[in-house]
């Protein structure tokens, strides 16, 4: 019985690659299972797209991260691209990438205060009793010049954790600040910041600082290294708080002490106050790629239909 091969199989790799390149990422993924040849070509196309998308040319990631009761008063953060990193293994082979390794590629960003908000840092406040007496912390604007983004966490006596709501979006800026012509949600989730995690991060930070003080030449590498600069990281790294179970999006903070609160020496879990400094937002690049392609499909022409995202 005669068999007839599909004409597309007889195409040279260059032409077949051009044909497959016209497919969207969602359309291209099923092609991987057709044959080894198709898998190899599709993998190279996907790898090129991931490498191009990682830095988000023409787009930007914005992050909203807030205590549930401070949603309205907390402005969103801009995210500056730092680089890429691979999880749980060596970096992806640029010359011969493997399809199963593509999901290990992450894009790294540094959340910073938006330029229009850099002189107004909004703080979530509690009434706390300090060792020096009673003090009232308020939601207020502070005169600051730096762009470092902070998040304050307060745990009352016996409270095991605090929650932070996180929303990540891919946007394209419109005609004015705060206006976007494209807007695609990547994820929405809740991070639980546990008391024991805060304590362990403080201990880790103290250890790094004591080591850096004994060797000044290593201070910058010990305290300032990023996942992007390392190139690889473990998905089980305790410094990363993952937004979702699939570990598509995570946040890395530097934990510093807040104002000392009054408690008795007999309390097992006294009131504590910490300041979380945003160091890195990491997003699985394949998730980012799908969001960017969706944003392109949903492109809104400049006809007065800009999307407004603003904080009061």
CSV table of C-alpha atoms in Angstrom, one decimal:
chain,number,residue,atom,x,y,z
A,1,UNK,CA,0.0,0.0,0.0
A,2,UNK,CA,1.5,3.3,-1.1
A,3,UNK,CA,2.0,6.1,1.3
A,4,UNK,CA,2.1,9.8,0.5
A,5,UNK,CA,4.1,12.2,2.6
A,6,UNK,CA,2.7,15.6,3.2
A,7,UNK,CA,4.3,18.2,0.9
A,8,UNK,CA,5.2,20.3,3.9
A,9,UNK,CA,7.6,17.7,5.2
A,10,UNK,CA,9.6,18.0,2.0
A,11,UNK,CA,10.2,21.7,2.6
A,12,UNK,CA,13.7,22.8,3.5
A,13,UNK,CA,14.2,23.9,7.1
A,14,UNK,CA,14.4,27.6,6.2
A,15,UNK,CA,11.0,27.6,4.5
A,16,UNK,CA,9.4,25.5,7.1
A,17,UNK,CA,10.7,27.8,9.8
A,18,UNK,CA,9.2,30.8,8.0
A,19,UNK,CA,5.8,29.1,7.8
A,20,UNK,CA,5.9,28.2,11.5
A,21,UNK,CA,7.0,31.7,12.5
A,22,UNK,CA,3.6,33.0,11.3
A,23,UNK,CA,1.8,31.0,14.0
A,24,UNK,CA,1.1,32.5,17.4
A,25,UNK,CA,2.7,30.9,20.4
A,26,UNK,CA,-0.5,29.2,21.4
A,27,UNK,CA,-0.8,27.8,17.8
A,28,UNK,CA,2.8,26.8,17.7
A,29,UNK,CA,2.9,24.7,20.9
A,30,UNK,CA,0.9,21.7,19.5
A,31,UNK,CA,3.3,21.6,16.5
A,32,UNK,CA,6.0,20.4,18.9
A,33,UNK,CA,4.5,16.9,19.2
A,34,UNK,CA,4.3,16.4,15.4
A,35,UNK,CA,7.8,15.1,14.9
A,36,UNK,CA,11.4,15.6,16.1
A,37,UNK,CA,12.1,18.0,13.2
A,38,UNK,CA,9.0,20.1,13.9
A,39,UNK,CA,9.9,20.1,17.6
A,40,UNK,CA,13.4,21.3,16.9
A,41,UNK,CA,12.3,24.2,14.6
A,42,UNK,CA,9.4,25.2,16.9
A,43,UNK,CA,11.7,25.2,19.9
A,44,UNK,CA,14.2,27.6,18.2
A,45,UNK,CA,11.3,29.9,17.2
A,46,UNK,CA,10.0,29.9,20.8
A,47,UNK,CA,13.4,30.5,22.2
A,48,UNK,CA,13.9,33.5,20.0
A,49,UNK,CA,10.5,34.9,21.0
A,50,UNK,CA,11.3,34.4,24.7
A,51,UNK,CA,14.7,36.2,24.3
A,52,UNK,CA,13.0,39.1,22.5
A,53,UNK,CA,10.1,39.3,24.9
A,54,UNK,CA,12.1,39.1,28.1
A,55,UNK,CA,13.0,42.8,28.1
A,56,UNK,CA,9.4,43.8,27.0
A,57,UNK,CA,10.3,46.2,24.1
A,58,UNK,CA,7.4,48.6,23.7
A,59,UNK,CA,5.7,47.3,26.8
A,60,UNK,CA,6.1,47.6,30.6
A,61,UNK,CA,5.2,45.5,33.6
A,62,UNK,CA,3.4,47.3,36.5
A,63,UNK,CA,3.0,45.7,39.9
A,64,UNK,CA,0.3,46.4,42.6
A,65,UNK,CA,1.2,45.0,46.0
A,66,UNK,CA,-0.8,46.1,49.0
A,67,UNK,CA,-2.3,45.2,52.4
A,68,UNK,CA,-6.0,44.4,51.8
A,69,UNK,CA,-7.0,47.5,53.8
A,70,UNK,CA,-4.7,49.8,51.9
A,71,UNK,CA,-5.7,49.0,48.3
A,72,UNK,CA,-6.9,52.5,47.4
A,73,UNK,CA,-4.0,54.4,49.0
A,74,UNK,CA,-1.2,52.2,47.5
A,75,UNK,CA,0.1,53.3,44.1
A,76,UNK,CA,1.3,50.8,41.5
A,77,UNK,CA,5.0,50.3,40.9
A,78,UNK,CA,6.9,50.4,37.7
A,79,UNK,CA,9.2,47.5,37.0
A,80,UNK,CA,12.6,48.0,35.5
A,81,UNK,CA,14.1,45.1,33.5
A,82,UNK,CA,17.2,43.6,35.0
A,83,UNK,CA,17.9,40.5,32.9
A,84,UNK,CA,17.0,36.8,32.7
A,85,UNK,CA,17.8,33.8,34.8
A,86,UNK,CA,17.2,30.1,34.6
A,87,UNK,CA,15.6,28.1,37.5
A,88,UNK,CA,16.7,24.8,38.9
A,89,UNK,CA,19.6,24.1,36.6
A,90,UNK,CA,22.1,25.6,34.2
A,91,UNK,CA,21.3,28.3,31.7
A,92,UNK,CA,19.5,27.4,28.5
A,93,UNK,CA,21.8,26.4,25.6
A,94,UNK,CA,21.6,29.3,23.2
A,95,UNK,CA,22.8,27.2,20.2
A,96,UNK,CA,20.7,24.1,20.8
A,97,UNK,CA,17.8,24.9,23.2
A,98,UNK,CA,15.7,22.1,24.6
A,99,UNK,CA,11.9,22.5,24.6
A,100,UNK,CA,11.5,21.2,28.2
A,101,UNK,CA,14.0,23.8,29.4
A,102,UNK,CA,12.2,26.8,28.0
A,103,UNK,CA,9.9,27.0,31.0
A,104,UNK,CA,12.9,27.5,33.2
A,105,UNK,CA,13.6,30.9,31.8
A,106,UNK,CA,12.5,33.9,33.9
A,107,UNK,CA,12.5,37.6,33.4
A,108,UNK,CA,13.7,39.7,36.3
A,109,UNK,CA,12.5,43.2,37.2
A,110,UNK,CA,13.1,45.7,39.9
A,111,UNK,CA,9.9,47.3,41.2
A,112,UNK,CA,10.4,51.1,41.7
A,113,UNK,CA,8.2,54.0,42.7
A,114,UNK,CA,6.6,55.7,39.7
A,115,UNK,CA,8.3,59.0,38.8
A,116,UNK,CA,5.2,61.1,39.6
A,117,UNK,CA,5.0,59.4,43.1
A,118,UNK,CA,8.6,59.6,44.1
A,119,UNK,CA,8.0,62.5,46.5
A,120,UNK,CA,4.9,60.8,47.9
A,121,UNK,CA,5.6,57.5,49.6
A,122,UNK,CA,2.3,56.2,51.0
A,123,UNK,CA,2.6,54.2,54.2
A,124,UNK,CA,0.2,51.9,55.8
A,125,UNK,CA,-0.2,52.9,59.4
A,126,UNK,CA,-1.1,51.4,62.7
A,127,UNK,CA,-1.3,52.8,66.2
A,128,UNK,CA,1.6,51.1,68.1
A,129,UNK,CA,3.1,51.5,71.5
A,130,UNK,CA,6.9,52.0,71.3
A,131,UNK,CA,9.5,51.7,73.9
A,132,UNK,CA,9.8,55.5,73.9
A,133,UNK,CA,6.1,56.0,74.4
A,134,UNK,CA,3.0,56.1,72.3
A,135,UNK,CA,3.3,57.0,68.6
A,136,UNK,CA,0.7,57.2,65.8
A,137,UNK,CA,1.8,56.0,62.3
A,138,UNK,CA,-0.4,57.5,59.6
A,139,UNK,CA,-1.0,57.0,55.9
A,140,UNK,CA,0.9,60.1,54.8
A,141,UNK,CA,3.2,61.5,52.1
A,142,UNK,CA,6.9,61.8,52.8
A,143,UNK,CA,9.4,64.0,51.1
A,144,UNK,CA,11.7,61.5,49.5
A,145,UNK,CA,14.0,61.6,46.5
A,146,UNK,CA,14.9,58.0,46.0
A,147,UNK,CA,12.8,55.5,43.9
A,148,UNK,CA,13.1,52.5,46.3
A,149,UNK,CA,9.8,50.9,46.9
A,150,UNK,CA,8.9,49.7,50.4
A,151,UNK,CA,6.1,47.7,52.0
A,152,UNK,CA,5.5,47.8,55.7
A,153,UNK,CA,4.2,44.7,57.6
A,154,UNK,CA,2.9,44.8,61.1
A,155,UNK,CA,2.0,41.6,63.1
A,156,UNK,CA,0.0,42.0,66.2
A,157,UNK,CA,0.5,39.9,69.3
A,158,UNK,CA,-0.1,36.2,68.4
A,159,UNK,CA,-0.6,37.0,64.7
A,160,UNK,CA,1.2,34.4,62.6
A,161,UNK,CA,1.2,36.1,59.2
A,162,UNK,CA,0.1,39.1,57.2
A,163,UNK,CA,-1.3,39.1,53.7
A,164,UNK,CA,-0.3,41.1,50.6
A,165,UNK,CA,-2.5,41.2,47.5
A,166,UNK,CA,-0.5,41.3,44.3
A,167,UNK,CA,-1.6,42.2,40.8
A,168,UNK,CA,0.8,42.1,37.8
A,169,UNK,CA,-0.1,43.6,34.4
A,170,UNK,CA,1.6,44.2,31.1
A,171,UNK,CA,0.8,47.6,29.7
A,172,UNK,CA,1.7,50.0,26.9
A,173,UNK,CA,1.8,53.7,27.8
A,174,UNK,CA,-0.6,56.0,26.2
A,175,UNK,CA,-0.5,59.7,25.5
A,176,UNK,CA,-0.2,60.8,29.2
A,177,UNK,CA,1.2,59.2,32.4
A,178,UNK,CA,-1.3,56.9,33.9
A,179,UNK,CA,-3.0,56.2,30.5
A,180,UNK,CA,-2.5,52.9,28.8
A,181,UNK,CA,-3.4,51.8,25.3
A,182,UNK,CA,-2.9,48.1,26.1
A,183,UNK,CA,-3.5,46.4,29.4
A,184,UNK,CA,-3.3,42.6,30.0
A,185,UNK,CA,-3.5,41.1,33.4
A,186,UNK,CA,-0.8,38.4,34.1
A,187,UNK,CA,-1.8,37.3,37.5
A,188,UNK,CA,-3.7,38.1,40.7
A,189,UNK,CA,-2.8,36.5,44.0
A,190,UNK,CA,-2.2,36.8,47.7
A,191,UNK,CA,1.1,36.4,49.4
A,192,UNK,CA,1.2,35.3,53.0
A,193,UNK,CA,4.1,36.8,54.9
A,194,UNK,CA,4.7,34.6,57.9
A,195,UNK,CA,6.3,35.7,61.2
A,196,UNK,CA,8.9,33.0,61.1
A,197,UNK,CA,9.9,33.9,57.5
A,198,UNK,CA,10.4,37.6,58.5
A,199,UNK,CA,12.5,36.5,61.5
A,200,UNK,CA,14.7,34.2,59.4
A,201,UNK,CA,15.2,36.8,56.7
A,202,UNK,CA,16.3,39.3,59.4
A,203,UNK,CA,18.7,36.7,60.8
A,204,UNK,CA,20.0,36.1,57.3
A,205,UNK,CA,20.5,39.8,56.7
A,206,UNK,CA,22.3,40.3,60.0
A,207,UNK,CA,24.7,37.4,59.0
A,208,UNK,CA,25.4,39.0,55.6
A,209,UNK,CA,26.1,42.4,57.2
A,210,UNK,CA,28.4,40.9,59.8
A,211,UNK,CA,30.3,39.0,57.1
A,212,UNK,CA,30.5,42.1,54.9
A,213,UNK,CA,31.9,44.2,57.8
A,214,UNK,CA,34.7,41.8,58.3
A,215,UNK,CA,35.5,41.9,54.6
A,216,UNK,CA,34.7,45.2,53.0
A,217,UNK,CA,35.5,44.0,49.5
A,218,UNK,CA,32.7,41.5,49.6
A,219,UNK,CA,30.1,43.8,50.9
A,220,UNK,CA,28.5,44.7,47.6
A,221,UNK,CA,28.5,41.1,46.4
A,222,UNK,CA,27.1,39.8,49.7
A,223,UNK,CA,24.3,42.2,50.0
A,224,UNK,CA,23.5,43.5,46.5
A,225,UNK,CA,23.5,40.4,44.2
A,226,UNK,CA,20.4,39.9,42.2
A,227,UNK,CA,18.9,36.8,40.6
A,228,UNK,CA,19.4,38.4,37.2
A,229,UNK,CA,23.1,39.0,37.9
A,230,UNK,CA,23.5,35.4,39.1
A,231,UNK,CA,21.9,33.9,35.9
A,232,UNK,CA,20.5,30.9,37.8
A,233,UNK,CA,18.5,30.3,40.9
A,234,UNK,CA,16.5,27.7,42.8
A,235,UNK,CA,12.8,27.8,42.8
A,236,UNK,CA,12.9,26.7,46.4
A,237,UNK,CA,15.0,29.8,47.4
A,238,UNK,CA,13.5,30.9,50.8
A,239,UNK,CA,14.1,34.6,49.8
A,240,UNK,CA,11.4,34.3,47.1
A,241,UNK,CA,7.7,34.6,47.9
A,242,UNK,CA,5.7,33.0,45.1
A,243,UNK,CA,2.4,34.5,44.1
A,244,UNK,CA,1.0,31.2,42.6
A,245,UNK,CA,1.5,27.5,43.1
A,246,UNK,CA,2.9,27.1,39.6
A,247,UNK,CA,5.7,29.5,40.6
A,248,UNK,CA,5.2,31.7,37.5
A,249,UNK,CA,5.6,35.0,39.5
A,250,UNK,CA,7.6,35.6,42.6
A,251,UNK,CA,8.8,38.5,44.7
A,252,UNK,CA,12.1,38.9,46.5
A,253,UNK,CA,12.4,41.3,49.4
A,254,UNK,CA,15.0,42.7,51.7
A,255,UNK,CA,13.7,42.6,55.3
A,256,UNK,CA,14.7,45.4,57.6
A,257,UNK,CA,13.4,46.2,61.1
A,258,UNK,CA,10.6,48.7,61.7
A,259,UNK,CA,9.9,50.7,64.8
A,260,UNK,CA,10.4,48.7,68.0
A,261,UNK,CA,7.0,47.8,69.5
A,262,UNK,CA,6.2,47.4,73.2
A,263,UNK,CA,5.5,43.9,74.5
A,264,UNK,CA,6.2,41.8,77.5
A,265,UNK,CA,9.2,39.6,77.8
A,266,UNK,CA,6.9,36.6,78.5
A,267,UNK,CA,5.1,36.8,75.1
A,268,UNK,CA,6.0,34.0,72.7
A,269,UNK,CA,4.8,36.0,69.7
A,270,UNK,CA,5.0,39.7,70.6
A,271,UNK,CA,3.9,42.5,68.2
A,272,UNK,CA,6.5,43.1,65.5
A,273,UNK,CA,7.0,45.6,62.8
A,274,UNK,CA,9.1,45.0,59.6
A,275,UNK,CA,9.9,47.0,56.5
A,276,UNK,CA,10.1,45.0,53.2
A,277,UNK,CA,12.2,46.6,50.5
A,278,UNK,CA,11.4,45.4,46.9
A,279,UNK,CA,14.4,43.9,45.3
A,280,UNK,CA,13.2,41.8,42.4
A,281,UNK,CA,10.0,40.7,40.6
A,282,UNK,CA,10.6,37.5,38.7
A,283,UNK,CA,8.1,36.3,36.0
A,284,UNK,CA,8.3,33.1,33.9
A,285,UNK,CA,9.1,34.4,30.5
A,286,UNK,CA,6.7,32.1,28.7
A,287,UNK,CA,3.9,33.6,30.8
A,288,UNK,CA,5.1,37.0,29.8
A,289,UNK,CA,5.2,36.0,26.1
A,290,UNK,CA,1.6,34.9,26.1
A,291,UNK,CA,0.6,38.2,27.9
A,292,UNK,CA,2.5,40.3,25.3
A,293,UNK,CA,0.8,38.5,22.4
A,294,UNK,CA,-2.6,38.9,24.0
A,295,UNK,CA,-1.9,42.6,24.5
A,296,UNK,CA,-1.0,42.9,20.8
A,297,UNK,CA,-4.3,41.2,19.8
A,298,UNK,CA,-6.2,43.6,22.1
A,299,UNK,CA,-4.4,46.6,20.8
A,300,UNK,CA,-6.5,49.8,21.2
A,301,UNK,CA,-6.1,52.4,18.5
A,302,UNK,CA,-5.4,56.0,19.6
A,303,UNK,CA,-9.1,57.1,19.5
A,304,UNK,CA,-9.6,58.4,23.0
A,305,UNK,CA,-9.9,54.9,24.4
A,306,UNK,CA,-6.9,55.0,26.7
A,307,UNK,CA,-7.2,52.9,29.9
A,308,UNK,CA,-6.8,54.8,33.1
A,309,UNK,CA,-5.1,53.1,36.1
A,310,UNK,CA,-4.7,55.6,39.0
A,311,UNK,CA,-4.5,55.6,42.8
A,312,UNK,CA,-6.3,58.1,45.0
